[in-house]
Amino acid sequence: MPALEILHVDDNPEDLELTELAFGQVDASTRYIAKDNGTTGLAFLEQLAQQRTLPPPHLFIFDINMPGMNGLELLKRVKADPRLRDIPVVILTTSNQPADREQTLVIGASRYVIKPSRFDDLVAIARDLLASIGGAA
Amino acid sequence: MSPSKDEIASGRLRLLDPDTVYLSTGTFHPEETLAMLRDLIKSASAAGYSGVRTAGDMSWIIHGPPGSEHVLAYESQVNELLCEHPFVGMCQYDLSRCRAGFMRDVLRAHPIAVLGDKVCANPYYEPPHLRGDGDESRHLQWMVSNLENSRATELGLQELNRELESMTYAASHDLQEPVRMVRMHLDLLAREADSLGERGGRYLDQARRSADRLGNLVDSILDATSAQREPRSEQVQLGEVVSAALVDLAGAIDESAAVVSVAPLPAVRCDRDQIVRVFRNLIGNAIKFRRGVPEITVDCLSTADRHLITVRDTGIGIPQEWLPQVFGMFKRLHARDAYPGHGIGLATCRRIVESHHGRIWVESREGEGSTFFVALPR
């Protein structure tokens, strides 16, 4: 089976680094692409869609509270684009506001995950997410 | 010599007999007493003092000597004297020995009241120009403006309270992120523990313990401040709420091998997230304060007007004398190293339950266990 590709957008570089490490521990073949804001994340996906040569990532992870284009806006844009709307979206955030959870799930996010405080928990989340898209369990 | 004797000798303190001050002729003449006070102020000022303070024992009034009907007029004039001179006067009345109607009028004549050892601004004080047969419409206007002022003060305090609450929320929310990063990186460092040596490993352990404590503290403050918002009203299956709380507690349940039995629970109109918090705290406490393997039972008794949910445990229980305090903020009954925690959880529970117009209480026997009761209106 080909390597799974994950796109992760978060304005906190430490989060990106830790998440990449966690995915790498579960499956070293995972292709992990990090972007530090919503605009470049969306541009990356749109470019892929335009080229039609490469498949879109298997999973798109992003935070809600980000400067510039926030996660809610990013989610709306992705779900409104017929070329992108089938990519499973996972919200990975510190926000435990019920409104954020409900709103993102209604718009079409597949999962809503609170950022953990333990590295082992982050590894468990990565394992769970990879399993959900048919990767290493 | 005692200080007061010193003071008397130097002239700073003077003790005068009430009969001399108020009843020198056997009859109370306000103008005589006022003249004496004016002289007192004048001579004190001439002697270089910055002001005069008096404390007047008004017990003489109880016997109703001639002229005592002028006392209220006198009090008004003393107030004017207070305004014009560096002069503070305290009149001492015995509430239990004076006629209620008279004391009511006395209270209306004093801007500040001292009750026991508490000084309070007197909302019933009526400035001299309003008393007596003054203009009724002016009096009414004054009362209305008093009402407006106290309402404005109340609104100001509410606003201040809201600001403080949102500041607490923002502060604990912003602290979460760096604390999370510290904990994650310490976890990563722990994976390299072999290269740290024995001493380095010990330092790392201590850092992780402190970071965990800090993280828990920040979480519980955030929890407590989130509990301050108005609860939402949604139809919620309580059984699902308890399951969500158990998921959050999975680690502690595993570790303690706790047995949690949950009876069938009804649907309730409440704020789901807040009520999850309540059960997470109650069940979490039942696990934390255990005696052997924790056995916890969640049950519910519904009547026409309320659901009474119980969380019963077989833990260490709470001594009778501590029961009244357990729901207080930052009340910890145990040493920090005996049981972890910050004394925020049960205070948060009470806050949430009360904002749902419910009630929370506990019954407990030390050494046998506790039962927490949460009554939510139907």
Coordinates of C-alpha atoms in Angstrom, one line a residue, chain A residues 19-130:
Chain A
T19 CA 2.7 16.0 15.4
E20 CA 5.2 15.0 12.7
L21 CA 7.2 13.1 15.2
A22 CA 4.1 11.3 16.5
F23 CA 3.0 10.2 13.0
G24 CA 6.5 9.1 12.2
Q25 CA 6.6 6.9 15.3
V26 CA 3.4 5.1 14.3
D27 CA 4.4 4.7 10.6
A28 CA 7.8 6.0 9.4
S29 CA 6.5 5.9 5.8
T30 CA 3.9 8.6 6.5
R31 CA 4.4 11.6 4.3
Y32 CA 3.7 14.6 6.5
I33 CA 3.4 18.1 5.0
A34 CA 3.2 21.1 7.3
K35 CA 2.0 24.6 6.6
D36 CA 1.9 27.4 9.1
N37 CA -1.2 29.2 8.0
G38 CA -4.6 28.6 6.4
T39 CA -3.9 30.6 3.2
T40 CA -0.8 28.6 2.2
G41 CA -2.4 25.3 3.2
L42 CA -5.4 26.0 1.0
A43 CA -3.1 27.2 -1.9
F44 CA -1.2 24.0 -1.6
L45 CA -4.4 21.9 -2.0
E46 CA -5.7 24.0 -4.8
Q47 CA -2.5 23.7 -6.7
L48 CA -2.6 19.9 -6.4
A49 CA -6.1 19.9 -7.6
Q50 CA -5.2 22.0 -10.6
Q51 CA -2.3 19.9 -11.6
R52 CA -4.5 16.7 -11.5
T53 CA -1.4 14.7 -11.6
L54 CA -1.0 14.0 -7.9
P55 CA -3.7 12.7 -5.6
P56 CA -4.9 14.9 -2.7
P57 CA -3.6 14.1 0.8
H58 CA -5.4 11.3 2.7
L59 CA -6.0 13.5 5.6
F60 CA -6.2 17.3 6.3
I61 CA -5.5 18.4 9.9
F62 CA -5.8 21.9 11.1
D63 CA -6.4 24.1 14.1
I64 CA -9.3 26.6 14.6
N65 CA -7.6 29.6 16.2
M66 CA -5.1 30.8 13.7
P67 CA -4.2 34.3 12.6
G68 CA -5.2 35.3 9.1
M69 CA -7.5 32.6 7.7
N70 CA -8.9 30.8 10.7
G71 CA -9.8 27.1 10.8
L72 CA -13.5 27.8 10.4
E73 CA -13.0 29.8 7.2
L74 CA -10.5 27.2 5.9
L75 CA -13.0 24.4 6.6
K76 CA -15.8 26.3 4.7
R77 CA -13.5 26.9 1.7
V78 CA -12.4 23.3 1.5
K79 CA -16.0 21.9 1.9
A80 CA -17.3 24.4 -0.7
D81 CA -14.7 23.2 -3.3
P82 CA -15.9 20.0 -5.1
R83 CA -12.3 19.0 -5.9
L84 CA -11.4 19.1 -2.1
R85 CA -14.5 18.4 -0.2
D86 CA -13.9 14.6 0.0
I87 CA -10.6 15.0 1.9
P88 CA -11.3 13.9 5.5
V89 CA -10.8 16.9 7.8
V90 CA -9.6 16.6 11.4
I91 CA -9.8 19.6 13.7
L92 CA -6.8 19.5 16.1
T93 CA -7.2 22.3 18.6
T94 CA -7.0 23.5 22.2
S95 CA -10.5 25.0 22.0
N96 CA -13.0 23.0 24.1
Q97 CA -15.8 25.4 23.3
P98 CA -18.9 23.3 22.5
A99 CA -19.8 25.9 19.8
D100 CA -16.5 25.2 17.9
R101 CA -17.0 21.5 18.1
E102 CA -20.6 21.6 16.8
Q103 CA -20.0 24.2 14.1
T104 CA -17.0 22.3 12.6
L105 CA -18.8 19.0 12.6
V106 CA -21.9 20.5 11.0
I107 CA -19.8 22.1 8.2
G108 CA -18.2 18.7 7.5
A109 CA -15.2 18.0 9.7
S110 CA -14.8 14.2 10.3
R111 CA -13.3 14.5 13.7
Y112 CA -12.8 17.0 16.4
V113 CA -9.7 16.3 18.6
I114 CA -8.5 18.4 21.6
K115 CA -4.7 18.8 21.5
P116 CA -3.3 16.5 24.2
S117 CA -0.7 17.4 26.9
R118 CA 1.1 14.1 26.8
F119 CA 3.3 13.0 23.9
D120 CA 2.0 9.4 24.3
D121 CA -1.5 10.7 23.8
L122 CA -0.5 12.5 20.7
V123 CA 1.0 9.2 19.4
A124 CA -2.3 7.4 20.2
I125 CA -4.2 10.1 18.3
A126 CA -1.9 9.7 15.3
R127 CA -2.3 5.9 15.4
D128 CA -6.1 6.3 15.6
L129 CA -6.2 8.8 12.7
L130 CA -3.9 6.6 10.5

